[in-house]
Amino acid sequence: MISQQKIEELQAALQELKAAREQELEELRIQWLGKKGEITRLFEEFRTVSPEQKREFGQRLNQLKTAAQNRINELREALDQIAGGGKASFDLTKPGDRMDLGARHPISITREEILSIFRKFGYSVAEGPEIEDDWHVFSALNFPPEHPARDMQDTFFVSPGGENPILLRTHTSSVQVRTMERQQPPIRVVCPGRVFRNEAISARAHCIFHQVEGLYIDKNVSFADLKQAILLFAREMFGPETQIRMRPSYFPFTEPSAEVDVSCNICHGKGCNICKGTGWLEILGCGMVDPNVLRANGIDPEVYSGFAFGMGIERIAMLKWQVKDLRHYFENDLRFLREFETVI
Ligand code: PHE
């Protein structure tokens, strides 16, 4: 029989309803709202309610019906969520999401290429710390005490005072010093690494860049050996037609010293805007290791001689791929990096 109490009981029972499967939910719906369901039956009994009670019972019954509908809908949503947003969007035959592969950075690609050329020539790879002391970056390399590179304007100091200031290395020649400390000749090493110089950032200069430097020490090493090593490297790197030329230069740690140009691989010597009309591109500095450097590092210059060279990886990469602005290497703009995706 219809009564306030019955309606209240049903209201409370609604909150307890649970459905773990679609079928259970359908059974609940039929049980509550179906043609022979609880609420439908109450609506039938409603006809027997006395006229003065009709208004109140009518309202309560309608509320109960809405509550039952809401509860069934709630349960349906919960079930849909468990199923992963409904049947339609759960397609097991769909291919999976593609995972984007990363690519190597042009500086890494170039470094590997340089190193693999020298590995073929019999060099091994040596690395050392980025935070160095004055001895390994300057003094052991024959820099006089008043040399401008030792100035704050050129070098970042970590702790500037004292006998042997701590600084960020300005070249990877420091690793060559560390190699000589450890090992007697024959020495054949290439030293890749990050270096730091106190320079304003522009299209052609950066305060952080990368180098590969090389050191070759043995008996009877001559300038001709140096020239041959550089020529072979240049041809491996820029193509078999490449020519080199050497211009006299100065470094405290080499004597004689030279700067090396390669024939422009874009215009093949005719002159273009990459080589600024000269037909030549500067790629590295080199020279015969100064006897003072050998002596400072415990190697007898009467017995041994050697050569050293050093190049900027950014510069080599710029020449190889005609990158016009050095800052591209550091900004990690994907449009730039993706251009190297297919370079292995
Ligand atoms: N260390 C020099 C530089 O950073 C390069 C170099 C290395 C020159 C070895 C000559 C010999 O500019």
Coordinates of C-alpha atoms and ligand atoms in Angstrom, one line a residue:
M1 CA 0.0 0.0 0.0
I2 CA 1.3 3.5 -0.8
S3 CA 2.5 5.4 2.2
Q4 CA 4.9 8.2 3.1
Q5 CA 7.1 5.7 4.8
K6 CA 7.3 3.4 1.8
I7 CA 8.3 6.4 -0.4
E8 CA 11.1 7.3 2.1
E9 CA 12.3 3.8 2.2
L10 CA 12.6 3.6 -1.6
Q11 CA 14.4 7.0 -1.7
A12 CA 17.0 5.7 0.7
A13 CA 17.3 2.4 -1.1
L14 CA 18.0 4.3 -4.4
Q15 CA 21.4 5.5 -3.0
E16 CA 22.4 2.0 -2.2
L17 CA 22.0 0.7 -5.8
K18 CA 25.1 -0.6 -7.5
A19 CA 25.8 -2.1 -10.9
A20 CA 29.0 -3.6 -12.0
R21 CA 27.9 -4.6 -15.5
E22 CA 25.6 -3.2 -18.2
Q23 CA 23.2 -6.1 -17.7
E24 CA 22.8 -5.5 -14.0
L25 CA 22.1 -1.9 -14.6
E26 CA 19.3 -2.9 -17.1
E27 CA 17.8 -5.2 -14.5
L28 CA 17.8 -2.3 -12.0
R29 CA 16.1 -0.1 -14.5
I30 CA 13.3 -2.6 -15.1
Q31 CA 12.9 -3.3 -11.4
W32 CA 12.4 0.4 -10.7
L33 CA 11.1 2.1 -13.7
G34 CA 9.9 -0.8 -15.9
K35 CA 6.2 -1.4 -16.7
K36 CA 5.9 -3.6 -13.6
G37 CA 8.5 -1.7 -11.7
E38 CA 8.2 -0.4 -8.1
I39 CA 7.5 3.1 -9.0
T40 CA 5.0 2.3 -11.8
R41 CA 3.1 0.2 -9.3
L42 CA 3.0 3.1 -6.8
F43 CA 1.6 5.4 -9.6
E44 CA -1.2 2.8 -10.1
E45 CA -1.9 2.8 -6.3
F46 CA -2.0 6.5 -6.4
R47 CA -5.5 6.3 -7.9
T48 CA -6.8 5.0 -4.6
V49 CA -5.3 7.9 -2.6
S50 CA -7.9 10.2 -1.0
P51 CA -8.4 13.6 -2.9
E52 CA -7.0 15.7 0.0
Q53 CA -3.8 13.6 0.0
K54 CA -3.4 13.5 -3.8
R55 CA -1.4 16.7 -4.1
E56 CA 1.2 15.8 -1.5
F57 CA 1.6 12.2 -2.7
G58 CA 1.7 13.3 -6.3
Q59 CA 4.7 15.5 -5.6
R60 CA 6.5 12.9 -3.6
L61 CA 6.0 10.3 -6.2
N62 CA 7.3 12.5 -9.0
Q63 CA 10.3 13.4 -6.9
L64 CA 11.0 9.7 -6.4
K65 CA 10.7 8.9 -10.1
T66 CA 13.2 11.7 -11.0
A67 CA 15.6 10.5 -8.3
A68 CA 15.4 6.9 -9.7
Q69 CA 16.1 8.2 -13.2
N70 CA 19.0 10.3 -12.0
R71 CA 20.5 7.4 -10.0
I72 CA 20.3 5.0 -13.0
N73 CA 22.0 7.7 -15.2
E74 CA 24.7 8.1 -12.6
L75 CA 25.4 4.4 -12.6
R76 CA 25.5 4.3 -16.4
E77 CA 28.1 7.1 -16.5
A78 CA 30.2 5.3 -14.0
L79 CA 30.1 2.1 -16.0
D80 CA 30.9 4.0 -19.2
Q81 CA 34.0 5.5 -17.6
I82 CA 35.3 2.2 -16.5
A83 CA 34.9 0.9 -20.1
G84 CA 37.1 3.8 -21.3
G85 CA 34.6 6.4 -22.3
G86 CA 32.0 4.1 -23.8
K87 CA 32.0 1.3 -26.3
A88 CA 32.4 3.4 -29.4
S89 CA 35.8 4.9 -28.5
F90 CA 37.3 1.7 -27.4
D91 CA 38.6 0.2 -30.6
L92 CA 41.2 -2.6 -30.0
T93 CA 42.0 -2.8 -33.7
K94 CA 43.3 0.8 -33.8
P95 CA 47.1 1.2 -34.3
G96 CA 48.9 2.6 -31.2
D97 CA 50.1 6.2 -30.8
R98 CA 53.3 6.8 -32.7
M99 CA 56.2 7.7 -30.5
D100 CA 58.4 10.5 -31.9
L101 CA 62.0 9.5 -32.1
G102 CA 64.6 12.0 -31.0
A103 CA 67.5 12.8 -33.3
R104 CA 71.1 13.6 -32.6
H105 CA 72.2 17.3 -32.2
P106 CA 74.3 18.6 -35.1
I107 CA 77.1 19.3 -32.7
S108 CA 77.1 15.7 -31.6
I109 CA 76.9 14.5 -35.2
T110 CA 79.9 16.6 -36.1
R111 CA 81.9 15.7 -33.1
E112 CA 81.4 12.0 -33.8
E113 CA 82.4 12.5 -37.4
I114 CA 85.6 14.3 -36.4
L115 CA 86.5 11.7 -33.8
S116 CA 85.8 8.8 -36.1
I117 CA 88.2 10.2 -38.7
F118 CA 91.0 10.5 -36.1
R119 CA 90.2 7.1 -34.7
K120 CA 90.9 5.7 -38.2
F121 CA 94.3 7.4 -38.1
G122 CA 95.1 5.6 -34.8
Y123 CA 94.3 8.4 -32.3
S124 CA 92.5 7.6 -29.0
V125 CA 89.9 9.9 -27.4
A126 CA 90.7 11.6 -24.1
E127 CA 88.5 13.8 -21.9
G128 CA 89.1 16.0 -18.9
P129 CA 87.3 18.4 -16.5
E130 CA 85.6 21.6 -17.6
I131 CA 86.5 23.3 -14.4
E132 CA 90.3 23.6 -14.5
D133 CA 93.2 25.3 -12.9
D134 CA 95.5 27.9 -14.4
W135 CA 98.4 25.4 -14.7
H136 CA 96.6 23.0 -17.1
V137 CA 94.9 25.8 -19.2
F138 CA 97.8 28.3 -19.3
S139 CA 101.1 27.8 -17.4
A140 CA 101.9 24.3 -18.6
L141 CA 101.1 25.5 -22.2
N142 CA 103.8 28.3 -22.1
F143 CA 101.4 31.2 -21.6
P144 CA 103.5 34.1 -20.2
P145 CA 102.1 35.5 -16.9
E146 CA 100.9 38.7 -18.5
H147 CA 99.2 37.0 -21.5
P148 CA 95.7 38.6 -22.2
A149 CA 93.9 35.2 -22.1
R150 CA 94.5 35.2 -18.4
D151 CA 92.5 38.4 -18.1
M152 CA 88.9 38.4 -16.7
Q153 CA 87.8 39.8 -20.0
D154 CA 88.6 36.5 -21.8
T155 CA 88.3 33.9 -19.1
F156 CA 85.6 33.0 -16.6
F157 CA 87.2 32.5 -13.2
V158 CA 85.6 30.3 -10.6
S159 CA 88.1 31.4 -7.9
P160 CA 90.5 34.0 -9.3
G161 CA 93.0 34.4 -6.4
G162 CA 96.1 32.6 -5.4
E163 CA 99.0 30.8 -7.1
N164 CA 96.8 28.5 -9.3
P165 CA 93.4 30.1 -9.9
I166 CA 90.4 27.9 -10.7
L167 CA 88.6 28.7 -14.0
L168 CA 86.5 27.4 -16.8
R169 CA 88.8 26.0 -19.4
T170 CA 89.1 28.2 -22.5
H171 CA 90.3 25.4 -24.7
T172 CA 90.7 21.6 -24.5
S173 CA 94.4 21.8 -24.7
S174 CA 94.2 21.3 -20.9
V175 CA 93.3 17.7 -21.7
Q176 CA 96.5 17.3 -23.7
V177 CA 98.5 18.5 -20.7
R178 CA 96.7 15.9 -18.5
T179 CA 97.5 13.3 -21.1
M180 CA 101.3 14.2 -21.1
E181 CA 101.3 14.1 -17.3
R182 CA 100.0 10.5 -17.4
Q183 CA 101.8 9.1 -20.3
Q184 CA 105.2 9.1 -22.1
P185 CA 105.3 9.2 -25.9
P186 CA 104.2 7.9 -28.3
I187 CA 101.0 9.9 -27.7
R188 CA 98.1 10.2 -30.2
V189 CA 95.0 11.7 -28.7
V190 CA 92.0 13.8 -29.7
C191 CA 90.2 15.7 -27.0
P192 CA 86.6 16.7 -27.5
G193 CA 84.8 19.0 -25.1
R194 CA 83.0 22.1 -24.1
V195 CA 85.0 25.3 -23.6
F196 CA 84.1 28.7 -22.2
R197 CA 85.2 32.2 -23.1
N198 CA 84.0 35.5 -21.9
E199 CA 82.6 36.8 -25.2
A200 CA 79.5 38.6 -26.2
I201 CA 77.0 36.3 -27.9
S202 CA 76.5 37.0 -31.6
A203 CA 75.9 35.1 -34.8
R204 CA 79.6 34.4 -34.9
A205 CA 80.7 34.0 -31.3
H206 CA 79.3 32.4 -28.2
C207 CA 80.6 32.1 -24.6
I208 CA 80.1 28.4 -24.7
F209 CA 81.3 26.2 -27.6
H210 CA 82.9 22.9 -28.4
Q211 CA 86.3 21.9 -29.6
V212 CA 88.3 18.9 -30.7
E213 CA 92.0 19.3 -30.2
G214 CA 94.6 16.8 -31.1
L215 CA 98.2 15.9 -29.9
Y216 CA 100.7 13.7 -31.6
I217 CA 104.1 13.1 -30.0
D218 CA 106.8 10.6 -31.0
K219 CA 110.4 10.5 -32.2
N220 CA 111.0 12.4 -35.5
V221 CA 107.6 14.0 -35.9
S222 CA 107.9 16.8 -38.4
F223 CA 105.8 19.7 -39.8
A224 CA 105.3 17.5 -42.9
D225 CA 103.5 14.9 -40.7
L226 CA 101.3 17.7 -39.4
K227 CA 100.5 18.9 -42.8
Q228 CA 99.7 15.4 -44.0
A229 CA 97.4 14.6 -41.0
I230 CA 95.5 17.9 -41.6
L231 CA 95.1 17.3 -45.3
L232 CA 93.8 13.7 -44.8
F233 CA 91.4 15.0 -42.2
A234 CA 90.1 17.8 -44.4
R235 CA 89.5 15.4 -47.3
E236 CA 87.6 12.9 -45.1
M237 CA 85.5 15.7 -43.6
F238 CA 84.8 18.0 -46.6
G239 CA 85.4 15.6 -49.6
P240 CA 88.3 14.1 -51.6
E241 CA 88.8 17.2 -53.8
T242 CA 89.5 19.5 -50.8
Q243 CA 92.7 21.5 -50.8
I244 CA 94.3 23.1 -47.7
R245 CA 96.6 26.1 -47.2
M246 CA 98.5 27.1 -44.2
R247 CA 99.1 30.6 -43.0
P248 CA 101.7 31.5 -40.3
S249 CA 100.2 32.3 -37.0
Y250 CA 101.0 32.4 -33.3
F251 CA 100.1 30.3 -30.3
P252 CA 102.1 30.3 -27.1
F253 CA 102.3 26.5 -27.0
T254 CA 103.3 25.8 -30.6
E255 CA 106.3 26.9 -32.7
P256 CA 106.0 27.3 -35.6
S257 CA 102.2 27.8 -35.6
A258 CA 99.8 27.9 -38.5
E259 CA 96.2 28.5 -39.3
V260 CA 94.6 26.2 -41.8
D261 CA 92.1 27.0 -44.5
V262 CA 90.3 24.5 -46.7
S263 CA 89.1 25.3 -50.2
C264 CA 85.5 26.4 -50.1
N265 CA 83.3 23.3 -50.6
I266 CA 80.4 25.4 -51.9
C267 CA 82.0 27.3 -54.8
H268 CA 85.2 25.1 -55.1
G269 CA 87.5 28.1 -55.0
K270 CA 85.6 30.4 -57.3
G271 CA 84.4 32.7 -54.5
C272 CA 80.9 32.9 -53.0
N273 CA 79.2 34.5 -50.0
I274 CA 80.1 31.6 -47.6
C275 CA 83.9 32.1 -48.2
K276 CA 83.4 35.9 -48.7
G277 CA 84.7 35.7 -52.2
T278 CA 88.1 34.3 -51.2
G279 CA 87.6 30.6 -52.1
W280 CA 89.0 29.6 -48.7
L281 CA 87.5 28.8 -45.2
E282 CA 89.4 28.8 -42.0
I283 CA 89.0 25.6 -40.1
L284 CA 91.7 25.2 -37.4
G285 CA 94.9 26.3 -35.6
C286 CA 97.9 24.0 -35.3
G287 CA 101.7 23.9 -34.9
M288 CA 104.7 22.0 -33.6
V289 CA 104.5 21.6 -29.9
D290 CA 106.9 24.1 -28.3
P291 CA 109.9 22.5 -26.5
N292 CA 108.9 24.5 -23.4
V293 CA 105.6 22.7 -23.3
L294 CA 107.2 19.3 -23.6
R295 CA 109.7 20.1 -20.9
A296 CA 107.0 21.5 -18.5
N297 CA 105.2 18.2 -18.9
G298 CA 108.2 15.9 -18.3
I299 CA 108.9 15.0 -21.9
D300 CA 112.4 15.3 -23.2
P301 CA 112.4 17.7 -26.3
E302 CA 115.8 16.3 -27.3
V303 CA 114.2 12.9 -27.9
Y304 CA 110.7 13.7 -28.9
S305 CA 108.8 16.2 -31.0
G306 CA 105.1 16.5 -31.8
F307 CA 102.3 18.5 -33.3
A308 CA 99.0 19.8 -32.0
F309 CA 95.9 21.1 -33.6
G310 CA 92.6 22.5 -32.4
M311 CA 89.2 23.2 -34.1
G312 CA 85.8 24.5 -33.1
I313 CA 83.1 21.9 -33.7
E314 CA 80.4 24.7 -34.2
R315 CA 82.6 26.2 -36.9
I316 CA 83.2 22.9 -38.7
A317 CA 79.4 22.1 -38.6
M318 CA 78.6 25.6 -39.9
L319 CA 80.9 25.1 -42.9
K320 CA 79.6 21.6 -43.5
W321 CA 75.9 22.5 -43.4
Q322 CA 76.1 26.2 -44.1
V323 CA 74.6 27.3 -40.8
K324 CA 74.7 31.0 -40.8
D325 CA 74.1 31.8 -37.1
L326 CA 75.9 30.1 -34.2
R327 CA 73.0 30.7 -31.8
H328 CA 70.9 28.1 -33.6
Y329 CA 73.0 25.4 -32.0
F330 CA 71.9 26.5 -28.5
E331 CA 68.3 27.5 -28.9
N332 CA 67.0 24.0 -29.6
D333 CA 64.4 25.2 -32.0
L334 CA 62.8 21.9 -33.3
R335 CA 62.6 23.4 -36.9
F336 CA 66.4 23.6 -36.9
L337 CA 67.1 20.3 -35.2
R338 CA 64.7 18.4 -37.5
E339 CA 66.9 19.4 -40.4
F340 CA 69.5 16.9 -39.1
E341 CA 67.1 14.1 -38.4
T342 CA 68.2 12.2 -41.5
V343 CA 72.0 12.7 -41.0
I344 CA 73.3 9.6 -39.3
Ligands
PHE1 N1 94.0 25.8 -28.3 C1 93.9 26.6 -29.5 C2 92.6 27.4 -29.4 O1 91.8 27.1 -28.6 C3 93.9 25.8 -30.7 C4 95.2 25.1 -31.0 C5 95.4 23.9 -30.5 C6 96.2 25.8 -31.8 C7 96.6 23.3 -30.8 C8 97.3 25.2 -32.0 C9 97.6 23.9 -31.5 O2 92.4 28.4 -30.1

